[in-house]
Amino acid sequence: MALITDLLIVLTLLGAAIVMFAINKPRLDAVALIMLVTLPFTGILTMGEALAGFSDQNIVLIAALFVLGESLVRTGIAQRLGDWLIARAGKSEVRLIVLLMVVVATLGATMSSTAVTAIFIPVALRISQTTGIGPGRLMMALSVAALISGMMTLVATAPNLIVNGELEREGVEGFRFFSFTPFGLPILLLGIIYMSVARRWLPDTATPASSSSLPGLTTWIDEYKLADREHRLRITAQSPLAGKTLDKLDLEGWSGANIVAIERSRRFACEVVQPTAKTELQTDDVLLVDYAASDSDIQSICERFALEEVPLRGAELADRSQEIGLAEVIVAATSDLVGQTIADAEFRRRFNLTVIGLRRGIVAYGREFLHEPLAIGDTLLLIGPWRELENLRSDGSPLVILDMAVGRDVVPPSPEKAVYALACLALVVGLMVSGIIPNIQAALIGCLLLGVLRCIDFNSAYRSIDWKTIVLIVGMLPFSIALERTGGVELAADGLQALTAGAGPHFVLATLFAITALLGMFISNTATAVLMAPVALAVARDLDASPYPFAMIVALAASTAFMTPVSSPVNTLVVAPGHYTFGDFVRIGVPLSLIVLIVSVMLVPWLLPL
């Protein structure tokens, strides 16, 4: 009797969690924390058992994979794939969809599908703007490919690792790195064919929607009239500037010139150096200078400092949006800058930033803004390293950021480290495939090497981890223990067996797939995997069958989260830029889910015999 009471309590809590997941109130990780705190009060679990998920090696592995994925972003590998896609796809809509889905699925096989989606949303919007194809025709293909990428490798998505961990807890060997690939590849092929046709059922609005309201560089260039003030000046071998640091030159005081960036030739590429007081100028450096004086004054500067004017290649500030940060800030009421001129405040020394514009109300000042005393509420336009601009967000800053230019999220901080990042990723994949050491050890080795090679730093590594996902998984794991301890797992397995009594194994697998996918319509696919993996293995035990096909069918079904915008964060991300409604996901997702169900039920027992 006590056992039945305990089971009812657990099921009540589980039902409450599912309802909160479905209405998305409170947020998913908050629900998981509520359940993690509440379950020990039932007496079914101890607090130590509820927190055991934090010591689970699969949780650590998921965190490490976020770091590995971030290294691909920071070194520009993901961005280069996007640029390659734009160059190769042309204006053919079908070719765009094919290439987009292949690239996204390939990249998503080794990094977070959510991160891949976030990376490629601006790429897809850029393609839409360039080709005139509505973003709604591309965004759904992007989300489908990102979800299918979870079926490509063991580490591609959290549900795979959760199911794998359940196998290991059963005392059997887990899946290998490429165990999922024979299922993922044909599903990807069918997904590409399906989306090439289903795109016709999606909205085709001419103007792409951006989820961001941030302004672009060109907007501020026009507002502050910066375009006519841009000059590129090369330091010749005879220049007295060569070999001297900026603080020794006071170039701004001599000529009124404002050095925004320094282009420096390297062996294989042109590096953009952010000017600081201690930056030493070198021969052949090209100075990107903001200067409002006449052409004759520029000529006199060139003669005085032995500089050679280099032709502009267009709007240099806009072209350098990947390396140069631009932000609009307001002078705070408590700022110590009030009453000081920009020249007196020594912005470059104090903030490592350069002021290139001043507005007071709707009036934009000209070159004289350098000597205008600052007042509360003045708006400044700052340019400089993205990291220094982000530092202005700290407490106590005398400046408050109003807006940052679009492009900050796609800036690769360490593009010169791309080869190292690829080498580390190849090493991790090789170690995982070989099975020489545990997957978690291979991933941690890769993370350490990325740090040693400066592909990523500790702060960036910690920021890259999606703690919301980590907390969600850890908070839901105690339910599998509680359900097993109260007999809930066996009860569900018996119910499923009774439902499929007399049916063949294919029908049992199809039923497991359908229940998992339907549950995933309302709650996170990660939580679905946590709940359904123990049930699937219990069914395998009752049928005296191999656990592998049952575990695999749950993993594939968990990634078949196409049917609603709340099934996965991947879907949620593309709703706004794609102009989608709930009905769009149902219309596209339900037929695709049925296709994946049929293919999975055919392939799983064939490749993983019962």
Coordinates of C-alpha atoms in Angstrom, one line a residue:
M1 CA 0.0 0.0 0.0
A2 CA 2.8 2.4 0.9
L3 CA 4.5 1.6 -2.4
I4 CA 1.3 2.6 -4.3
T5 CA 1.1 5.8 -2.3
D6 CA 4.7 6.6 -3.1
L7 CA 4.0 5.9 -6.8
L8 CA 1.0 8.2 -6.8
I9 CA 3.1 11.0 -5.2
V10 CA 5.8 10.6 -7.9
L11 CA 3.3 10.5 -10.7
T12 CA 1.6 13.6 -9.3
L13 CA 4.9 15.5 -9.2
L14 CA 5.7 14.2 -12.7
G15 CA 2.3 15.3 -14.0
A16 CA 2.8 18.7 -12.5
A17 CA 6.2 19.0 -14.1
I18 CA 4.8 18.0 -17.5
V19 CA 2.1 20.6 -17.2
M20 CA 4.6 23.3 -16.3
F21 CA 6.8 22.2 -19.2
A22 CA 3.8 22.4 -21.6
I23 CA 2.8 25.9 -20.6
N24 CA 6.5 27.0 -20.2
K25 CA 5.8 28.6 -16.8
P26 CA 8.1 28.7 -15.0
R27 CA 11.1 28.2 -17.3
L28 CA 12.3 24.6 -17.9
D29 CA 15.3 24.7 -15.6
A30 CA 13.3 26.3 -12.8
V31 CA 10.8 23.4 -13.0
A32 CA 13.7 20.9 -12.8
L33 CA 15.0 22.6 -9.7
I34 CA 11.6 22.6 -8.1
M35 CA 11.3 18.9 -8.6
L36 CA 14.9 18.3 -7.5
V37 CA 14.1 20.1 -4.2
T38 CA 10.7 18.5 -3.8
L39 CA 11.4 14.8 -4.4
P40 CA 13.5 14.3 -1.2
F41 CA 10.6 15.6 0.9
T42 CA 8.6 12.5 -0.2
G43 CA 11.1 10.2 1.5
I44 CA 11.5 8.2 -1.6
L45 CA 14.9 9.7 -2.4
T46 CA 17.6 11.2 -0.2
M47 CA 18.9 14.6 -1.1
G48 CA 22.2 13.0 -2.0
E49 CA 20.4 10.7 -4.5
A50 CA 18.5 13.7 -5.9
L51 CA 21.8 15.6 -6.5
A52 CA 23.6 12.5 -7.9
G53 CA 23.1 13.8 -11.4
F54 CA 25.8 16.4 -10.9
S55 CA 28.4 13.7 -10.5
D56 CA 27.1 11.7 -13.5
Q57 CA 29.9 11.4 -16.1
N58 CA 27.4 12.0 -19.0
I59 CA 26.5 15.4 -17.5
V60 CA 30.2 16.4 -17.4
L61 CA 30.5 15.1 -21.0
I62 CA 27.7 17.3 -22.2
A63 CA 29.3 20.3 -20.6
A64 CA 32.6 19.4 -22.2
L65 CA 30.9 19.1 -25.6
F66 CA 29.5 22.7 -25.2
V67 CA 33.1 23.9 -24.8
L68 CA 34.3 21.9 -27.9
G69 CA 31.5 23.5 -29.9
E70 CA 32.4 27.0 -28.7
S71 CA 35.9 26.5 -29.9
L72 CA 34.5 26.1 -33.5
V73 CA 32.7 29.4 -33.1
R74 CA 35.6 31.3 -31.5
T75 CA 38.0 30.2 -34.2
G76 CA 35.7 31.1 -37.0
I77 CA 35.2 27.6 -38.4
A78 CA 31.5 27.7 -38.1
Q79 CA 31.4 31.1 -39.7
R80 CA 33.6 30.0 -42.6
L81 CA 31.2 27.1 -43.3
G82 CA 28.4 29.7 -43.5
D83 CA 30.4 31.9 -45.9
W84 CA 31.2 28.8 -48.0
L85 CA 27.5 28.0 -48.1
I86 CA 26.6 31.4 -49.4
A87 CA 29.3 31.3 -52.0
R88 CA 28.4 27.8 -53.3
A89 CA 24.6 27.9 -53.1
G90 CA 23.9 30.6 -55.6
K91 CA 20.2 31.6 -56.0
S92 CA 18.7 28.1 -56.4
E93 CA 16.3 27.5 -53.5
V94 CA 16.6 23.7 -53.7
R95 CA 20.4 23.9 -53.7
L96 CA 20.3 26.3 -50.8
I97 CA 18.2 23.9 -48.8
V98 CA 20.3 20.9 -49.6
L99 CA 23.6 22.6 -48.8
L100 CA 22.2 24.3 -45.7
M101 CA 20.9 21.0 -44.2
V102 CA 24.1 19.1 -45.0
V103 CA 26.3 21.7 -43.4
V104 CA 24.1 22.1 -40.4
A105 CA 23.8 18.3 -39.8
T106 CA 27.5 17.8 -40.3
L107 CA 28.5 20.5 -37.8
G108 CA 25.7 19.5 -35.4
A109 CA 27.1 16.0 -35.2
T110 CA 30.0 17.3 -33.1
M111 CA 28.5 20.3 -31.3
S112 CA 25.2 21.5 -29.7
S113 CA 22.4 21.6 -32.2
T114 CA 21.1 24.7 -30.4
A115 CA 24.4 26.4 -30.9
V116 CA 24.5 25.4 -34.6
T117 CA 21.0 26.8 -35.1
A118 CA 22.0 30.1 -33.4
I119 CA 25.1 30.3 -35.7
F120 CA 23.2 29.7 -38.9
I121 CA 20.1 31.9 -38.3
P122 CA 22.0 35.1 -39.4
V123 CA 23.6 33.1 -42.3
A124 CA 20.1 32.0 -43.5
L125 CA 18.8 35.6 -43.1
R126 CA 21.8 36.9 -45.1
I127 CA 21.0 34.3 -47.8
S128 CA 17.4 35.4 -47.8
Q129 CA 18.3 39.1 -48.2
T130 CA 20.7 38.3 -51.0
T131 CA 18.5 35.9 -53.0
G132 CA 15.0 37.3 -52.2
I133 CA 13.9 33.9 -50.9
G134 CA 11.6 34.4 -47.9
P135 CA 13.3 33.3 -44.6
G136 CA 10.3 31.1 -43.8
R137 CA 11.4 28.8 -46.7
L138 CA 14.9 28.3 -45.1
M139 CA 14.4 28.4 -41.3
M140 CA 12.4 25.2 -41.0
A141 CA 15.0 23.3 -43.1
L142 CA 17.6 24.7 -40.7
S143 CA 15.8 23.5 -37.6
V144 CA 15.0 20.1 -39.1
A145 CA 18.6 19.5 -40.1
A146 CA 19.8 20.6 -36.6
L147 CA 17.4 18.0 -35.0
I148 CA 18.5 15.3 -37.4
S149 CA 22.1 16.0 -36.5
G150 CA 21.2 14.5 -33.1
M151 CA 20.8 11.2 -34.9
M152 CA 24.3 11.3 -36.4
T153 CA 26.7 10.5 -33.5
L154 CA 26.7 9.5 -29.9
V155 CA 27.7 13.0 -28.7
A156 CA 25.4 15.0 -31.0
T157 CA 22.7 15.6 -28.5
A158 CA 21.9 15.2 -24.8
P159 CA 19.2 12.5 -25.2
N160 CA 21.7 10.2 -26.9
L161 CA 24.0 10.4 -23.9
I162 CA 21.1 10.0 -21.5
V163 CA 20.0 6.8 -23.2
N164 CA 23.6 5.6 -23.4
G165 CA 24.0 6.3 -19.6
E166 CA 20.9 4.2 -18.9
L167 CA 22.4 1.3 -20.8
E168 CA 25.6 1.5 -18.8
R169 CA 23.6 1.6 -15.6
E170 CA 22.0 -1.7 -16.7
G171 CA 25.4 -3.2 -16.7
V172 CA 25.8 -3.5 -20.5
E173 CA 28.2 -1.8 -22.9
G174 CA 27.0 1.5 -24.2
F175 CA 26.8 2.7 -27.9
R176 CA 29.9 3.5 -29.9
F177 CA 30.6 7.0 -31.3
F178 CA 29.2 6.2 -34.8
S179 CA 26.5 3.7 -33.7
F180 CA 23.8 6.3 -34.6
T181 CA 25.2 7.2 -38.0
P182 CA 23.7 4.3 -40.0
F183 CA 20.3 5.6 -38.9
G184 CA 21.0 9.3 -39.1
L185 CA 22.3 9.4 -42.7
P186 CA 19.3 7.9 -44.4
I187 CA 17.0 10.0 -42.3
L188 CA 19.0 13.1 -43.3
L189 CA 18.6 12.2 -46.9
L190 CA 14.9 11.7 -46.6
G191 CA 14.6 14.9 -44.6
I192 CA 16.4 16.9 -47.4
I193 CA 14.1 15.4 -50.0
Y194 CA 11.0 16.1 -47.8
M195 CA 12.0 19.7 -47.1
S196 CA 12.8 20.4 -50.7
V197 CA 9.1 19.7 -51.4
A198 CA 7.5 20.8 -48.1
R199 CA 9.1 24.3 -48.4
R200 CA 6.2 25.2 -50.7
W201 CA 3.8 24.9 -47.7
L202 CA 5.8 27.5 -45.6
P203 CA 5.4 31.3 -45.5
D204 CA 7.3 33.1 -48.2
T205 CA 7.4 36.7 -46.9
A206 CA 9.7 38.9 -49.0
T207 CA 11.2 40.8 -46.1
P208 CA 13.2 38.7 -43.6
A209 CA 12.4 39.2 -39.9
S210 CA 15.2 39.6 -37.5
S211 CA 14.8 38.6 -33.9
S212 CA 17.1 41.4 -33.0
S213 CA 16.3 45.1 -32.9
L214 CA 19.9 46.1 -32.8
P215 CA 21.1 48.6 -35.3
G216 CA 23.8 47.9 -37.9
L217 CA 27.1 49.7 -38.4
T218 CA 25.9 51.4 -41.6
T219 CA 23.0 53.0 -39.6
W220 CA 25.4 54.7 -37.2
I221 CA 27.8 55.6 -40.0
D222 CA 25.0 57.5 -41.7
E223 CA 23.7 59.1 -38.5
Y224 CA 27.1 60.3 -37.4
K225 CA 28.3 61.1 -41.0
L226 CA 31.4 58.9 -40.6
A227 CA 31.7 57.7 -44.2
D228 CA 33.4 60.9 -45.5
R229 CA 35.9 60.8 -42.6
E230 CA 37.5 57.5 -43.3
H231 CA 41.0 57.4 -44.6
R232 CA 43.6 54.6 -44.9
L233 CA 47.2 55.7 -44.4
R234 CA 50.2 53.4 -44.8
I235 CA 53.4 53.9 -42.7
T236 CA 56.4 54.1 -45.1
A237 CA 59.9 53.1 -44.2
Q238 CA 60.8 56.8 -43.9
S239 CA 58.0 57.6 -41.5
P240 CA 59.0 58.9 -38.0
L241 CA 56.0 57.0 -36.6
A242 CA 57.5 53.5 -37.2
G243 CA 58.8 52.0 -34.0
K244 CA 56.9 54.4 -31.7
T245 CA 54.0 53.7 -29.4
L246 CA 50.8 55.7 -29.7
D247 CA 51.2 57.3 -26.2
K248 CA 54.5 58.7 -27.3
L249 CA 53.1 60.2 -30.4
D250 CA 49.9 62.0 -29.3
L251 CA 48.9 61.8 -33.0
E252 CA 45.4 63.0 -32.1
G253 CA 46.8 66.2 -30.5
W254 CA 49.1 67.0 -33.4
S255 CA 46.7 66.5 -36.2
G256 CA 43.2 65.9 -35.0
A257 CA 43.4 62.4 -36.5
N258 CA 41.7 59.5 -34.7
I259 CA 43.2 56.0 -35.3
V260 CA 40.3 53.6 -35.3
A261 CA 42.2 50.4 -36.2
I262 CA 45.5 49.2 -37.6
E263 CA 45.8 46.7 -40.5
R264 CA 49.0 44.7 -40.1
S265 CA 50.2 42.2 -42.7
R266 CA 51.0 38.8 -41.5
R267 CA 52.4 35.8 -43.4
F268 CA 49.1 34.3 -44.4
A269 CA 46.6 37.1 -43.6
C270 CA 45.9 40.7 -42.7
E271 CA 45.4 41.1 -39.0
V272 CA 43.4 44.0 -37.5
V273 CA 45.1 45.4 -34.4
Q274 CA 43.1 47.4 -31.9
P275 CA 45.1 50.5 -31.1
T276 CA 46.0 51.0 -27.4
A277 CA 48.3 53.5 -25.8
K278 CA 51.1 50.9 -25.8
T279 CA 50.6 49.8 -29.5
E280 CA 53.9 50.1 -31.4
L281 CA 53.5 51.1 -35.0
Q282 CA 55.4 49.3 -37.7
T283 CA 56.5 49.9 -41.2
D284 CA 53.8 49.0 -43.7
D285 CA 51.0 49.2 -41.1
V286 CA 47.9 50.7 -42.6
L287 CA 46.1 53.1 -40.2
L288 CA 42.3 53.3 -40.5
V289 CA 41.9 57.0 -39.5
D290 CA 38.7 58.9 -38.6
Y291 CA 39.4 62.5 -39.7
A292 CA 36.9 65.3 -40.6
A293 CA 39.3 67.8 -42.2
S294 CA 39.8 68.5 -45.8
D295 CA 41.8 66.5 -48.3
S296 CA 44.5 69.2 -48.3
D297 CA 45.0 68.6 -44.5
I298 CA 45.2 64.9 -45.1
Q299 CA 47.9 65.6 -47.6
S300 CA 49.9 67.7 -45.2
I301 CA 49.7 65.0 -42.6
C302 CA 51.0 62.4 -45.1
E303 CA 53.9 64.7 -45.9
R304 CA 54.7 65.5 -42.3
F305 CA 54.7 61.9 -41.1
A306 CA 55.8 60.2 -44.4
L307 CA 52.5 58.4 -44.8
E308 CA 51.1 57.0 -48.1
E309 CA 47.3 57.3 -48.6
V310 CA 45.8 53.9 -49.6
P311 CA 42.6 53.8 -51.6
L312 CA 39.4 52.9 -49.6
R313 CA 37.8 49.6 -50.5
G314 CA 34.3 50.8 -49.5
A315 CA 32.9 51.6 -46.1
E316 CA 35.8 50.5 -44.0
L317 CA 34.0 50.6 -40.7
A318 CA 31.2 48.4 -42.0
D319 CA 33.7 46.0 -43.7
R320 CA 35.5 45.6 -40.3
S321 CA 32.3 44.8 -38.3
Q322 CA 33.8 41.3 -37.6
E323 CA 36.9 42.8 -35.9
I324 CA 35.8 46.3 -34.7
G325 CA 33.1 46.8 -32.2
L326 CA 30.8 49.7 -32.3
A327 CA 28.5 50.8 -29.5
E328 CA 26.2 53.7 -28.6
V329 CA 26.5 54.7 -24.9
I330 CA 24.9 57.3 -22.7
V331 CA 26.7 59.3 -20.0
A332 CA 25.2 58.2 -16.7
A333 CA 24.0 60.7 -14.1
T334 CA 26.6 59.6 -11.6
S335 CA 29.4 59.5 -14.1
D336 CA 32.7 61.3 -13.3
L337 CA 33.0 62.2 -17.0
V338 CA 30.4 64.9 -16.6
G339 CA 32.1 68.3 -17.2
Q340 CA 35.2 66.8 -18.8
T341 CA 35.9 66.9 -22.5
I342 CA 36.6 63.7 -24.4
A343 CA 40.2 64.8 -24.9
D344 CA 40.6 65.4 -21.2
A345 CA 39.0 62.1 -20.2
E346 CA 41.6 60.1 -22.1
F347 CA 39.2 57.5 -23.3
R348 CA 41.8 55.4 -25.0
R349 CA 44.0 55.1 -21.9
R350 CA 41.1 54.6 -19.5
F351 CA 38.7 52.4 -21.5
N352 CA 40.9 51.2 -24.4
L353 CA 38.2 52.6 -26.6
T354 CA 37.9 55.5 -29.1
V355 CA 35.1 58.1 -29.2
I356 CA 34.1 58.9 -32.8
G357 CA 30.8 60.7 -32.3
L358 CA 28.8 62.8 -29.9
R359 CA 25.1 63.5 -29.8
R360 CA 23.2 65.8 -27.5
G361 CA 19.5 65.3 -27.9
I362 CA 19.0 65.1 -31.7
V363 CA 22.1 67.2 -32.5
A364 CA 25.2 65.4 -33.7
Y365 CA 28.4 67.3 -33.1
G366 CA 31.1 67.6 -35.7
R367 CA 34.9 67.4 -35.1
E368 CA 34.6 69.9 -32.3
F369 CA 33.0 67.2 -30.1
L370 CA 36.5 66.3 -28.8
H371 CA 36.6 69.6 -26.9
E372 CA 32.9 69.8 -25.8
P373 CA 32.3 69.3 -22.1
L374 CA 30.2 66.2 -21.5
A375 CA 26.8 66.5 -19.9
I376 CA 24.4 64.0 -18.3
G377 CA 22.5 62.1 -21.0
D378 CA 25.0 62.8 -23.8
T379 CA 25.2 59.9 -26.3
L380 CA 28.6 58.8 -27.4
L381 CA 29.6 56.5 -30.3
L382 CA 32.5 54.3 -29.2
I383 CA 34.7 52.0 -31.3
G384 CA 37.2 49.4 -30.1
P385 CA 37.6 45.8 -29.1
W386 CA 34.4 43.9 -28.4
R387 CA 35.8 42.8 -25.0
E388 CA 36.3 46.3 -23.9
L389 CA 32.8 47.3 -25.0
E390 CA 31.4 44.4 -23.0
N391 CA 33.3 45.6 -19.9
L392 CA 31.2 48.7 -19.9
R393 CA 28.3 46.5 -18.7
S394 CA 30.0 46.1 -15.4
D395 CA 28.6 47.7 -12.2
G396 CA 29.8 51.2 -11.6
S397 CA 30.6 52.0 -15.2
P398 CA 30.3 55.7 -15.9
L399 CA 28.7 54.8 -19.3
V400 CA 25.6 52.9 -20.0
I401 CA 25.3 50.8 -23.2
L402 CA 22.2 51.6 -25.3
D403 CA 22.9 49.4 -28.3
M404 CA 25.7 47.4 -29.9
A405 CA 26.1 47.0 -33.6
V406 CA 24.8 43.8 -35.2
G407 CA 27.6 41.3 -35.8
R408 CA 29.0 41.0 -32.3
D409 CA 27.7 37.4 -31.9
V410 CA 29.4 36.2 -35.1
V411 CA 32.8 37.7 -34.4
P412 CA 35.5 35.0 -34.2
P413 CA 37.9 36.1 -31.5
S414 CA 40.7 33.7 -32.5
P415 CA 40.5 33.0 -36.3
E416 CA 44.3 32.2 -36.4
K417 CA 43.6 29.2 -34.1
A418 CA 41.2 27.4 -36.5
V419 CA 43.8 24.7 -37.4
Y420 CA 44.4 23.9 -33.7
A421 CA 40.7 23.7 -33.0
L422 CA 40.2 21.3 -35.9
A423 CA 43.1 19.2 -34.7
C424 CA 41.7 19.0 -31.2
L425 CA 38.3 18.1 -32.4
A426 CA 39.8 15.4 -34.7
L427 CA 41.8 14.0 -31.7
V428 CA 38.6 13.9 -29.5
V429 CA 36.6 12.1 -32.2
G430 CA 39.5 9.7 -32.9
L431 CA 39.8 8.8 -29.2
M432 CA 36.0 8.3 -28.9
V433 CA 35.8 6.2 -32.0
S434 CA 38.7 4.0 -30.9
G435 CA 37.4 3.4 -27.4
I436 CA 40.9 3.5 -26.0
I437 CA 39.8 5.8 -23.2
P438 CA 36.3 6.7 -21.9
N439 CA 34.4 9.4 -23.9
I440 CA 34.4 11.8 -21.0
Q441 CA 38.2 11.6 -20.7
A442 CA 38.6 12.2 -24.4
A443 CA 36.4 15.2 -24.2
L444 CA 38.2 16.7 -21.2
I445 CA 41.6 16.1 -22.9
G446 CA 40.3 18.1 -25.9
C447 CA 39.1 20.9 -23.7
L448 CA 42.4 21.2 -21.9
L449 CA 44.3 21.2 -25.2
L450 CA 42.0 23.9 -26.5
G451 CA 42.9 26.0 -23.5
V452 CA 46.7 25.3 -23.8
L453 CA 46.6 26.3 -27.5
R454 CA 44.6 29.4 -26.6
C455 CA 41.6 28.5 -28.8
I456 CA 39.4 29.2 -25.8
D457 CA 39.9 30.7 -22.3
F458 CA 38.3 29.7 -19.0
N459 CA 35.8 32.5 -19.0
S460 CA 34.6 31.7 -22.5
A461 CA 34.5 28.0 -21.7
Y462 CA 32.2 28.6 -18.7
R463 CA 30.0 30.9 -20.7
S464 CA 29.7 28.4 -23.5
I465 CA 28.1 25.8 -21.3
D466 CA 24.3 25.8 -21.5
W467 CA 23.6 25.6 -17.8
K468 CA 19.9 25.6 -18.4
T469 CA 20.2 22.2 -20.2
I470 CA 22.5 20.9 -17.5
V471 CA 20.2 21.8 -14.7
L472 CA 17.2 20.4 -16.7
I473 CA 18.8 17.0 -17.1
V474 CA 20.1 16.9 -13.5
G475 CA 16.7 17.9 -12.1
M476 CA 14.8 15.3 -14.1
L477 CA 17.2 12.4 -13.5
P478 CA 15.8 11.7 -10.0
F479 CA 12.4 10.9 -11.5
S480 CA 13.9 7.8 -13.3
I481 CA 15.3 6.6 -9.9
A482 CA 12.0 7.4 -8.1
L483 CA 9.8 5.7 -10.7
E484 CA 12.0 2.6 -10.7
R485 CA 12.0 2.5 -6.9
T486 CA 8.2 2.8 -6.6
G487 CA 7.6 0.3 -9.4
G488 CA 6.5 3.0 -11.9
V489 CA 8.9 1.8 -14.6
E490 CA 7.8 -1.8 -14.4
L491 CA 4.2 -0.7 -14.4
A492 CA 4.7 1.4 -17.5
A493 CA 6.6 -1.5 -19.1
D494 CA 3.8 -3.9 -18.2
G495 CA 1.2 -1.5 -19.6
L496 CA 3.1 -1.2 -22.8
Q497 CA 3.5 -5.0 -23.1
A498 CA -0.3 -5.4 -22.5
L499 CA -1.0 -2.8 -25.1
T500 CA 1.2 -4.7 -27.7
A501 CA 0.3 -8.2 -26.5
G502 CA 0.5 -10.7 -29.4
A503 CA 2.1 -8.1 -31.7
G504 CA 5.5 -8.4 -33.3
P505 CA 8.7 -6.6 -32.2
H506 CA 8.2 -4.0 -35.0
F507 CA 4.9 -2.9 -33.5
V508 CA 6.4 -2.7 -30.0
L509 CA 9.2 -0.5 -31.3
A510 CA 6.7 1.6 -33.2
T511 CA 4.6 2.1 -30.1
L512 CA 7.7 3.1 -28.1
F513 CA 8.7 5.6 -30.8
A514 CA 5.2 7.1 -31.0
I515 CA 4.9 7.5 -27.2
T516 CA 8.3 9.1 -26.9
A517 CA 7.7 11.5 -29.9
L518 CA 4.2 12.4 -28.6
L519 CA 5.5 13.1 -25.2
G520 CA 8.2 15.3 -26.8
M521 CA 5.4 17.5 -28.3
F522 CA 4.8 19.0 -24.9
I523 CA 8.1 18.7 -22.9
S524 CA 11.8 18.9 -23.7
N525 CA 13.2 16.0 -25.7
T526 CA 15.9 15.8 -23.0
A527 CA 13.3 15.2 -20.3
T528 CA 11.5 12.8 -22.6
A529 CA 14.7 10.7 -22.9
V530 CA 15.1 10.7 -19.1
L531 CA 11.6 9.3 -18.7
M532 CA 11.4 6.8 -21.5
A533 CA 14.8 5.2 -21.5
P534 CA 14.2 3.2 -18.3
V535 CA 10.8 2.1 -19.7
A536 CA 12.3 0.9 -23.0
L537 CA 14.9 -1.2 -21.2
A538 CA 12.3 -2.7 -18.9
V539 CA 10.3 -3.7 -22.0
A540 CA 13.4 -5.3 -23.4
R541 CA 13.9 -7.3 -20.2
D542 CA 10.3 -8.5 -20.1
L543 CA 10.6 -9.6 -23.7
D544 CA 14.0 -11.2 -23.0
A545 CA 15.4 -9.2 -26.0
S546 CA 18.5 -7.2 -26.6
P547 CA 18.3 -3.7 -25.0
Y548 CA 20.1 -2.0 -27.9
P549 CA 17.2 -1.7 -30.4
F550 CA 14.8 -0.4 -27.6
A551 CA 17.4 2.1 -26.4
M552 CA 18.1 3.3 -30.0
I553 CA 14.4 3.7 -30.9
V554 CA 13.9 6.0 -27.8
A555 CA 17.0 8.1 -28.8
L556 CA 15.8 8.5 -32.4
A557 CA 12.3 9.4 -31.3
A558 CA 13.6 12.0 -28.8
S559 CA 15.4 13.7 -31.7
T560 CA 12.2 13.6 -33.8
A561 CA 11.0 16.8 -32.2
F562 CA 9.6 18.4 -35.3
M563 CA 5.9 18.8 -34.4
T564 CA 5.7 21.9 -32.2
P565 CA 7.8 25.0 -31.6
V566 CA 8.2 24.0 -27.9
S567 CA 9.5 20.5 -28.6
S568 CA 13.1 21.7 -28.7
P569 CA 15.0 25.0 -28.3
V570 CA 16.1 24.5 -31.9
N571 CA 12.5 25.0 -33.0
T572 CA 11.9 27.9 -30.7
L573 CA 14.9 29.8 -32.1
V574 CA 13.5 29.8 -35.7
V575 CA 9.9 30.9 -34.9
A576 CA 10.4 34.7 -35.0
P577 CA 12.9 34.9 -38.0
G578 CA 10.8 32.4 -40.0
H579 CA 7.4 34.1 -39.3
Y580 CA 6.1 30.7 -38.2
T581 CA 2.9 29.8 -36.3
F582 CA 2.2 26.7 -34.2
G583 CA 0.3 25.3 -37.2
D584 CA 3.3 25.5 -39.5
F585 CA 5.2 23.1 -37.2
V586 CA 2.3 20.7 -37.0
R587 CA 1.8 20.8 -40.8
I588 CA 5.4 20.2 -41.6
G589 CA 6.4 18.2 -38.5
V590 CA 3.7 15.5 -38.3
P591 CA 4.3 13.9 -41.8
L592 CA 8.1 14.1 -41.3
S593 CA 7.8 12.4 -37.9
L594 CA 5.8 9.6 -39.5
I595 CA 8.4 9.2 -42.1
V596 CA 11.2 9.0 -39.5
L597 CA 9.1 6.5 -37.4
I598 CA 8.7 4.2 -40.4
V599 CA 12.4 4.3 -41.4
S600 CA 13.5 3.8 -37.8
V601 CA 11.2 0.9 -37.2
M602 CA 12.5 -0.7 -40.4
L603 CA 16.2 0.0 -39.8
V604 CA 16.6 -0.5 -36.0
P605 CA 15.8 -4.3 -35.7
W606 CA 17.7 -4.9 -39.0
L607 CA 21.0 -3.2 -37.9
L608 CA 20.5 -4.0 -34.1
P609 CA 19.0 -7.5 -34.0
L610 CA 16.5 -8.3 -31.3

